[in-house]
PDB file of C-alpha atoms in Angstrom:
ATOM      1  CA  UNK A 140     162.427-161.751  12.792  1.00  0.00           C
ATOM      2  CA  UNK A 141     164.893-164.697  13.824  1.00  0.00           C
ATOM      3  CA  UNK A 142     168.337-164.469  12.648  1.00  0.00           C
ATOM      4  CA  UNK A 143     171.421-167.092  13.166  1.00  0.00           C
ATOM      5  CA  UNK A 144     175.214-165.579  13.969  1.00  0.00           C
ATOM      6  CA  UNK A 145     177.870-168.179  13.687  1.00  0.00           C
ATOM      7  CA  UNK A 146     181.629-166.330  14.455  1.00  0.00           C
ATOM      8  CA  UNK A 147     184.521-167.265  13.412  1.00  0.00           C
ATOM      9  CA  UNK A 148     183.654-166.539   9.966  1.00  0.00           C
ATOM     10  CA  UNK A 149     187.441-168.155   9.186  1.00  0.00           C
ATOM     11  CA  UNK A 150     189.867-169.813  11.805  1.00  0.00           C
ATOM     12  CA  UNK A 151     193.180-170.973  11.547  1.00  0.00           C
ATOM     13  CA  UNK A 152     194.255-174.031  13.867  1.00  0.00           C
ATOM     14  CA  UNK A 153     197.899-175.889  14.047  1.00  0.00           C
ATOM     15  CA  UNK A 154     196.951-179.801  14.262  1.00  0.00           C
ATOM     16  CA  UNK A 155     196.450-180.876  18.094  1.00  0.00           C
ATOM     17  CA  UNK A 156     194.819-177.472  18.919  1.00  0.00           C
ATOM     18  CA  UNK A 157     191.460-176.861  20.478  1.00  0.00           C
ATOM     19  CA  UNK A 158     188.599-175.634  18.827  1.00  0.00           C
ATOM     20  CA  UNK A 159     185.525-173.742  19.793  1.00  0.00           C
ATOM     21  CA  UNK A 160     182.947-172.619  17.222  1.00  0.00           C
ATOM     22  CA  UNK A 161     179.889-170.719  18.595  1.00  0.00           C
ATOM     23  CA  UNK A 162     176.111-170.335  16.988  1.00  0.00           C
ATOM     24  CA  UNK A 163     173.447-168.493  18.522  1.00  0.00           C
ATOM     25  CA  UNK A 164     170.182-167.260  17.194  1.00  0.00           C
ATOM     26  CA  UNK A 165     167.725-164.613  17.756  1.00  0.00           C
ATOM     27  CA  UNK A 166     164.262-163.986  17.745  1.00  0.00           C
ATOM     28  CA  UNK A 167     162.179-167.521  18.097  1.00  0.00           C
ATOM     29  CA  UNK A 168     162.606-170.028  21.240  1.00  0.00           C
ATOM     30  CA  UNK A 169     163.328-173.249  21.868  1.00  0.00           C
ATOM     31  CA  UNK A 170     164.929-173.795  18.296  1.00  0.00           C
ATOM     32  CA  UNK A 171     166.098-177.203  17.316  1.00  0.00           C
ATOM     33  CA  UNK A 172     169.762-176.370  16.246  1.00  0.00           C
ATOM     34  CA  UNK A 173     172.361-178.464  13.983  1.00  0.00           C
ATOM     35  CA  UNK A 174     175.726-177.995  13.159  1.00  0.00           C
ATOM     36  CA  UNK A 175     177.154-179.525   9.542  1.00  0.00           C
ATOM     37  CA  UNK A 176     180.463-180.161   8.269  1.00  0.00           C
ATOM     38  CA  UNK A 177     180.996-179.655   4.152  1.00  0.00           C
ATOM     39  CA  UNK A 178     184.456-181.010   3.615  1.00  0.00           C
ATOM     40  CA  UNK A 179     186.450-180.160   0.344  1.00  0.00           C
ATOM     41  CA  UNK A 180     184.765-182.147  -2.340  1.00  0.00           C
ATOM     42  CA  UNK A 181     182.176-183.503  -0.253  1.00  0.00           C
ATOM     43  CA  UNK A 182     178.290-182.571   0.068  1.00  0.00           C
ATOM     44  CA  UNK A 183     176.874-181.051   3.306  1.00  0.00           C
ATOM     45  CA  UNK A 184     177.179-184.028   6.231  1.00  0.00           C
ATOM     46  CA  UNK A 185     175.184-183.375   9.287  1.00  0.00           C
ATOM     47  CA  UNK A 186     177.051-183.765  12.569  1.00  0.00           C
ATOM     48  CA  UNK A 187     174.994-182.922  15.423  1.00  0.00           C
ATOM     49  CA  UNK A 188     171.750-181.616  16.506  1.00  0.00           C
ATOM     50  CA  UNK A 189     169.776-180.658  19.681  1.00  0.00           C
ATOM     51  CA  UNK A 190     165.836-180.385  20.239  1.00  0.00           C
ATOM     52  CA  UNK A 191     166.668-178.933  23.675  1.00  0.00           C
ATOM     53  CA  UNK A 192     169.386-177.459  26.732  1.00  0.00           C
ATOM     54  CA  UNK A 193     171.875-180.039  27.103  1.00  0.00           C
ATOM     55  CA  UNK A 194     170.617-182.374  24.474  1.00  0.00           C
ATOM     56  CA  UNK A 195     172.910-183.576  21.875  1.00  0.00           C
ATOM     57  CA  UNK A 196     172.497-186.291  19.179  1.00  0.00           C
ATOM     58  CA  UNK A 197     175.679-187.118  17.294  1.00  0.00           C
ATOM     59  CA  UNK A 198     175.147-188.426  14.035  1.00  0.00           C
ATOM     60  CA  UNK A 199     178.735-189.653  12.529  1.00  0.00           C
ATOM     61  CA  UNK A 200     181.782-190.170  14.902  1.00  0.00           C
ATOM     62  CA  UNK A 201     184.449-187.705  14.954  1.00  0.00           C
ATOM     63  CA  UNK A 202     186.808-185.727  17.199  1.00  0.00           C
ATOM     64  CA  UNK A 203     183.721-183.135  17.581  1.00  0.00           C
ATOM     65  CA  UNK A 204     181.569-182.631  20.291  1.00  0.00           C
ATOM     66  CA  UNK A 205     178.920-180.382  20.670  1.00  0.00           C
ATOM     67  CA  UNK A 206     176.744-178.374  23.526  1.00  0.00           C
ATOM     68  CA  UNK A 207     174.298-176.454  24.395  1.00  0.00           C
ATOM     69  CA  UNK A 208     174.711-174.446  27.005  1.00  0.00           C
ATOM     70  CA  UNK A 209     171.724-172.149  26.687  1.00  0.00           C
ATOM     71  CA  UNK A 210     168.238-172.591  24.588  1.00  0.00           C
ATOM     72  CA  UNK A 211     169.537-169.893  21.614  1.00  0.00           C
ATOM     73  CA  UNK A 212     173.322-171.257  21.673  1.00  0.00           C
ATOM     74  CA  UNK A 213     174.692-174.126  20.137  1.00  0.00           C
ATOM     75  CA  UNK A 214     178.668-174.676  20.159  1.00  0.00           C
ATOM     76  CA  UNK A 215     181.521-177.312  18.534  1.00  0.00           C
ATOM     77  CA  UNK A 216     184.416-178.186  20.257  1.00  0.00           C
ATOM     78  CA  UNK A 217     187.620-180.390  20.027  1.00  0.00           C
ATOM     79  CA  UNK A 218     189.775-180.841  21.927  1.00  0.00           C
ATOM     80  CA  UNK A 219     193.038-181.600  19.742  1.00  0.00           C
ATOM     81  CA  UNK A 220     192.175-180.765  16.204  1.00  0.00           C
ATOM     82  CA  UNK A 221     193.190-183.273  13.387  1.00  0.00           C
ATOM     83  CA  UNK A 222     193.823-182.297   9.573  1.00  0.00           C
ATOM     84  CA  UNK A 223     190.345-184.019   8.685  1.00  0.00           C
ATOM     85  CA  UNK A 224     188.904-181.605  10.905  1.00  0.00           C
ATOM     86  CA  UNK A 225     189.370-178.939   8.425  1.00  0.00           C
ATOM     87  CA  UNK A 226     186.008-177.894   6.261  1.00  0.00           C
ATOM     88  CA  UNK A 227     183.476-175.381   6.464  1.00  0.00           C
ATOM     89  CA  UNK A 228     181.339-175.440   8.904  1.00  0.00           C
ATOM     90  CA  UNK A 229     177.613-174.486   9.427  1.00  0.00           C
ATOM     91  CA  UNK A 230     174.813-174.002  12.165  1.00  0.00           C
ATOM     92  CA  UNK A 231     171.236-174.025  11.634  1.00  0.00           C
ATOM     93  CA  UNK A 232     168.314-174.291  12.820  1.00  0.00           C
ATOM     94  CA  UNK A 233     164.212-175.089  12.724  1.00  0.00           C
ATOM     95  CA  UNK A 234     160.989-174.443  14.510  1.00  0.00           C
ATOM     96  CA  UNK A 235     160.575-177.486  16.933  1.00  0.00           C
ATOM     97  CA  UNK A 236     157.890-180.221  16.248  1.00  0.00           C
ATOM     98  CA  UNK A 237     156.949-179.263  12.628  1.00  0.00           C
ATOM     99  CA  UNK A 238     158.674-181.642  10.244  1.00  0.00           C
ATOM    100  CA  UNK A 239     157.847-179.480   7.156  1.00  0.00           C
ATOM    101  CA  UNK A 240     159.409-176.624   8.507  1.00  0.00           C
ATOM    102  CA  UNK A 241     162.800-175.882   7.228  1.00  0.00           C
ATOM    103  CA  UNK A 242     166.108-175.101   8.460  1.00  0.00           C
ATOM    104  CA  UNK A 243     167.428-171.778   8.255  1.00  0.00           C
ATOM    105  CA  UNK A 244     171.778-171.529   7.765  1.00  0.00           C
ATOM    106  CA  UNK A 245     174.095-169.280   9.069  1.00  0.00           C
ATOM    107  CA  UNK A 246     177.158-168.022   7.220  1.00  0.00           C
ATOM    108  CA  UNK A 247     179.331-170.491   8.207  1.00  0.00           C
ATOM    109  CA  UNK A 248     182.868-171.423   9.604  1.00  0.00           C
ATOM    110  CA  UNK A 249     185.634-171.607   7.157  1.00  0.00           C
ATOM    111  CA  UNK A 250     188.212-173.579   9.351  1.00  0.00           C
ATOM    112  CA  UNK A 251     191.960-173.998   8.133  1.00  0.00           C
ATOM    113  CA  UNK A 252     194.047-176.729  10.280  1.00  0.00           C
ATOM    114  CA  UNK A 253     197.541-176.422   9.329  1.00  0.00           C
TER     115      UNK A 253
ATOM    116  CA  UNK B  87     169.242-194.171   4.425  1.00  0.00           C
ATOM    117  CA  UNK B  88     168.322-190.990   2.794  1.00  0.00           C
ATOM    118  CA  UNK B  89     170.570-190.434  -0.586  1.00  0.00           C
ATOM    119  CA  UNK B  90     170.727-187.362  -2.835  1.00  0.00           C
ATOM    120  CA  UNK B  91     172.315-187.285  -6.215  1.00  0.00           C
ATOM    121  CA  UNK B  92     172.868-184.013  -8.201  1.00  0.00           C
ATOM    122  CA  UNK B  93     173.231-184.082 -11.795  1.00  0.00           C
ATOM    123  CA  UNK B  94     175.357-182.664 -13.775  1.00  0.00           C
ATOM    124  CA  UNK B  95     178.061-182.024 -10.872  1.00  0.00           C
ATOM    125  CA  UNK B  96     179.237-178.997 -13.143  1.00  0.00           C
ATOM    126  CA  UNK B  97     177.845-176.714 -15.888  1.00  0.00           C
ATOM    127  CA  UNK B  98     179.040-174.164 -18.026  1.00  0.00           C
ATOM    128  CA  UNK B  99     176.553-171.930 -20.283  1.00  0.00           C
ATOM    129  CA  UNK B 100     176.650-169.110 -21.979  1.00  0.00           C
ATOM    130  CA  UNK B 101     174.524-166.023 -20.933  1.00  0.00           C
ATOM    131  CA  UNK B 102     170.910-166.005 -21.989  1.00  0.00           C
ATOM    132  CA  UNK B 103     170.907-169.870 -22.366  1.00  0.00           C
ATOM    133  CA  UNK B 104     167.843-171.691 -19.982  1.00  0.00           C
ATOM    134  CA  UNK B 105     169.136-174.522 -17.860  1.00  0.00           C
ATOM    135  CA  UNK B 106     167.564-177.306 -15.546  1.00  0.00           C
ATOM    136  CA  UNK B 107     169.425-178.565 -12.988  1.00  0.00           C
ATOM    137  CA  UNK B 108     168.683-182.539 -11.500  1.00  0.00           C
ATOM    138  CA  UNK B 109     168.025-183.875  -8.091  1.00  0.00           C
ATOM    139  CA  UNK B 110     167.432-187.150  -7.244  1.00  0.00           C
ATOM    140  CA  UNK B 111     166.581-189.139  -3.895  1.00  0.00           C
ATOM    141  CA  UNK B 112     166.239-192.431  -2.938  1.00  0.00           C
ATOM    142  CA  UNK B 113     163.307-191.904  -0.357  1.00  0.00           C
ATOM    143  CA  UNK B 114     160.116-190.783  -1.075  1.00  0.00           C
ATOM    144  CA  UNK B 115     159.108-190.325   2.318  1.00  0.00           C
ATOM    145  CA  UNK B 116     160.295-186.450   3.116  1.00  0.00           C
ATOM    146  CA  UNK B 117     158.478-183.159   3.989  1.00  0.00           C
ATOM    147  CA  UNK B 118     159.675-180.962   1.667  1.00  0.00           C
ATOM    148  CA  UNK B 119     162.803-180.279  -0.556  1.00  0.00           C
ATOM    149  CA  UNK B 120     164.746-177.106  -0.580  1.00  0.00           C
ATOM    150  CA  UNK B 121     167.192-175.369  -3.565  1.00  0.00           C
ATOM    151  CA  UNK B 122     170.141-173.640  -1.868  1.00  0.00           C
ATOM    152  CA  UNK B 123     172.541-171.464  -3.242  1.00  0.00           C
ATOM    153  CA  UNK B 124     176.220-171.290  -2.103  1.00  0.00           C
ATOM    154  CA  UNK B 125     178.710-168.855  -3.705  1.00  0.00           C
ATOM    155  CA  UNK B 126     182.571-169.570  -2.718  1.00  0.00           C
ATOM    156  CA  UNK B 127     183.635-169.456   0.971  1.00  0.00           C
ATOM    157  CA  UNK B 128     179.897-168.066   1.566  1.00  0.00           C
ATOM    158  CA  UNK B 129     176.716-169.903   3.473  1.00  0.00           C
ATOM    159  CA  UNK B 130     173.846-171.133   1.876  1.00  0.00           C
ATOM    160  CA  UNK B 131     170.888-168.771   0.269  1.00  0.00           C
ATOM    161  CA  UNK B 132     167.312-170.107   0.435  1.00  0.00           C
ATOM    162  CA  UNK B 133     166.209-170.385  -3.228  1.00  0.00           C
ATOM    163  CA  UNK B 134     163.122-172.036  -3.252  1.00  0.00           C
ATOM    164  CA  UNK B 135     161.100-174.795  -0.456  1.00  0.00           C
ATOM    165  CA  UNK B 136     158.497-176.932  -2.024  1.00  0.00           C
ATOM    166  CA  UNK B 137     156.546-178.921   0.827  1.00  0.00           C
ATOM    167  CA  UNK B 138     155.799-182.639  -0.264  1.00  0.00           C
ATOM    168  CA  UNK B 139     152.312-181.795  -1.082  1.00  0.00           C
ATOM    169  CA  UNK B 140     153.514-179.304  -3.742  1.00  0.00           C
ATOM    170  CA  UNK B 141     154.150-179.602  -7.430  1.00  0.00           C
ATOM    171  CA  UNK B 142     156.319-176.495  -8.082  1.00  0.00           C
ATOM    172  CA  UNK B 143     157.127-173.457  -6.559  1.00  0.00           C
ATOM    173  CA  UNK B 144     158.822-170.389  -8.418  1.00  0.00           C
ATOM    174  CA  UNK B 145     160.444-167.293  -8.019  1.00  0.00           C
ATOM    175  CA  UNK B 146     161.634-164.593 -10.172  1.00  0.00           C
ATOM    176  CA  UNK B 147     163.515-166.562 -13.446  1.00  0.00           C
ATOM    177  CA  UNK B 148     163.757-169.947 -10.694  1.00  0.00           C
ATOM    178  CA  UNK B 149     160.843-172.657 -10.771  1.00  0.00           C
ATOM    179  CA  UNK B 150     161.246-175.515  -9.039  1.00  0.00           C
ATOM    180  CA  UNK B 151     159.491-179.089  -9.592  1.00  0.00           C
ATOM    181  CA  UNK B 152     159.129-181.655  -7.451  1.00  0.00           C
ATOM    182  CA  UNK B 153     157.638-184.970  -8.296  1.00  0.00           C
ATOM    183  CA  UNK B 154     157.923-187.171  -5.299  1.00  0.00           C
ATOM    184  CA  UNK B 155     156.391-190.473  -6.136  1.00  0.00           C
ATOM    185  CA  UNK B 156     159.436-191.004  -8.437  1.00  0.00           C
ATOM    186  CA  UNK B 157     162.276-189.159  -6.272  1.00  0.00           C
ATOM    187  CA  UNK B 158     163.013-186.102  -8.747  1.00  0.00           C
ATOM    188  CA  UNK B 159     163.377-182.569  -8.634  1.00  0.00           C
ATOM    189  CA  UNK B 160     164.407-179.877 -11.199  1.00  0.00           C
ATOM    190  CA  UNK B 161     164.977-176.597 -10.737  1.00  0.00           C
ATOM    191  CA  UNK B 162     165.133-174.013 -13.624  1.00  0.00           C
ATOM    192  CA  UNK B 163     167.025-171.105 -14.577  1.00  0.00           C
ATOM    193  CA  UNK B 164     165.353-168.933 -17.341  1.00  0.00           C
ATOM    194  CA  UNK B 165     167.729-166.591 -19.172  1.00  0.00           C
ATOM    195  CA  UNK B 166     171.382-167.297 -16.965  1.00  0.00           C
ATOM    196  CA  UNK B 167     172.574-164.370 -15.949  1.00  0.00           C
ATOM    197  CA  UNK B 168     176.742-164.045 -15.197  1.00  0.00           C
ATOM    198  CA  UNK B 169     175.436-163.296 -11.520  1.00  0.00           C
ATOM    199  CA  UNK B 170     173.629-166.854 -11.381  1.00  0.00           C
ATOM    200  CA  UNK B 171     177.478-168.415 -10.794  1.00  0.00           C
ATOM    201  CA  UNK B 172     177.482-170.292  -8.050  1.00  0.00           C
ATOM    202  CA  UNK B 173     177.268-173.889  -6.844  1.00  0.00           C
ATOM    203  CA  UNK B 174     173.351-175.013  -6.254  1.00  0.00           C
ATOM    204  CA  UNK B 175     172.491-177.471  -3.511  1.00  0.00           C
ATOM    205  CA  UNK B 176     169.657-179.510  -3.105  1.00  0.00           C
ATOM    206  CA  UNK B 177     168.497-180.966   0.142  1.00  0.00           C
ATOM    207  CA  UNK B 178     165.672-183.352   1.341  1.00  0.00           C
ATOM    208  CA  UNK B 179     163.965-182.812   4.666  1.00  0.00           C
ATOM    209  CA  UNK B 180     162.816-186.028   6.043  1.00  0.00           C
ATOM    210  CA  UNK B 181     161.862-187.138   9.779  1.00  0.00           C
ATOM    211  CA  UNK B 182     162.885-185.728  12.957  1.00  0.00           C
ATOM    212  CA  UNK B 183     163.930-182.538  10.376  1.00  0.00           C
ATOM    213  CA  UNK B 184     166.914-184.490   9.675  1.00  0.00           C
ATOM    214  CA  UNK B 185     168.358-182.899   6.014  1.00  0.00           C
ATOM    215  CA  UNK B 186     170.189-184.707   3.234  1.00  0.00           C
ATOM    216  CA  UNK B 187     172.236-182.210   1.072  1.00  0.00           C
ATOM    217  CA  UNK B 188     173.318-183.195  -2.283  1.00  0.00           C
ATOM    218  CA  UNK B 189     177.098-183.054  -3.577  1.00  0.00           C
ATOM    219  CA  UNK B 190     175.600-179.973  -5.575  1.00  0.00           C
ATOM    220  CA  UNK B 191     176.020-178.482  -9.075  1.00  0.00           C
ATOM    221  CA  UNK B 192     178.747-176.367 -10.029  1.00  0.00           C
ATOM    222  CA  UNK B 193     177.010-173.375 -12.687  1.00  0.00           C
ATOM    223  CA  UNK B 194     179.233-170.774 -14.511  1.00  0.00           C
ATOM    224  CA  UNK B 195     177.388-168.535 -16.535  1.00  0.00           C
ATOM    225  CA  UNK B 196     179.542-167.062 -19.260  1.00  0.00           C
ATOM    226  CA  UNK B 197     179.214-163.327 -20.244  1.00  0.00           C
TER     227      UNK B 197
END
């Protein structure tokens, strides 16, 4: 069966620190991944996703970036973290090429910039 | 651009009381619709998926309606439970998988 591991499970960060935030799954291939942002207040906002190694669509402008540096790992960075960066954060992902397919969450990020 | 309204953003009920809970979306055109549960600080649970050629889908005391001609869904609780607490998400699948989340409903079941 495929399973998703996202790890921090919390992280604290002083402002103008970097960030890395790491998602991998098991079990399937090929997975299109996302990663979302829910900020206090705010509904689930999707922030990046990949349908493949290397590929990365951003969907809102930020002080994010994503990668992919292998099929089954998806990771967010930043390089100097602002105070809007803080949120929780989740990875996902889907079976490639079927639209009616869903996505499938990890447990998410809960990350505290101070 | 895909829009998802959840209604009421908070409920409180006593325990044994049925509920329905409201989504709305602005675009007809999706794939399927999903019911998520979060509790506090915790990911999201799968509830229930209905695929856009469904009506309804249910699960234990959940059943889930989706009428997508007119942008609605409801899910419903049958006989709350204090364990049911939790904030419920909706979300819309449309093309290229992209998913719309609602802002959610806040539930508190009281004993």
């Amino acid at each position: 069966s495929q399973t998703i591991h996202q790890w921090p499970a919390t992280l604290v960060q002083p402002v103008g620190s970097p960030l890395s935030l790491e998602c991998t799954v098991e079990g399937t291939s090929n997975p299109n991944l996302y990663w979302y942002r829910q900020a206090a207040g705010r509904g689930l906002q999707l922030l990046f996703y990949s349908v493949g190694i290397g590929q990365i669509s951003s969907e809102v402008p930020q002080n994010l970036s994503a990668s992919r540096p292998q099929d089954r790992q998806f990771i967010l960075s930043s390089k100097k973290l602002l105070l809007s960066d803080s949120g929780f954060y989740l990875c996902a992902w889907s079976t490639p090429g079927h639209s009616n397919q869903p996505q499938h969450f990890g447990d998410g990020t809960r990350l505290s910039i101070l | 651009k895909q829009e998802v309204t959840q209604i009421p953003a908070a409920l409180s009920v006593p325990e044994g009381e049925n509920l329905v809970l409201n989504c709305s979306f602005t675009d007809s055109a999706i794939y399927n619709l999903q019911w998520f549960r979060q509790d506090p600080g915790k990911g999201l649970t799968s509830l229930l998926l209905i695929q856009s050629s469904q009506r309804e889908q249910t699960s234990g005391r959940l059943n889930a309606s989706l009428d997508k001609s007119s942008g609605r869904s409801t899910l419903y609780i049958a006989a709350s439970q204090p364990g049911d607490s939790a904030t419920y998400l909706c979300a819309v699948q449309g093309g290229y998988q992209k998913v719309t989340f609602g802002t959610g409903t806040k539930l508190q079941v009281i004993p």
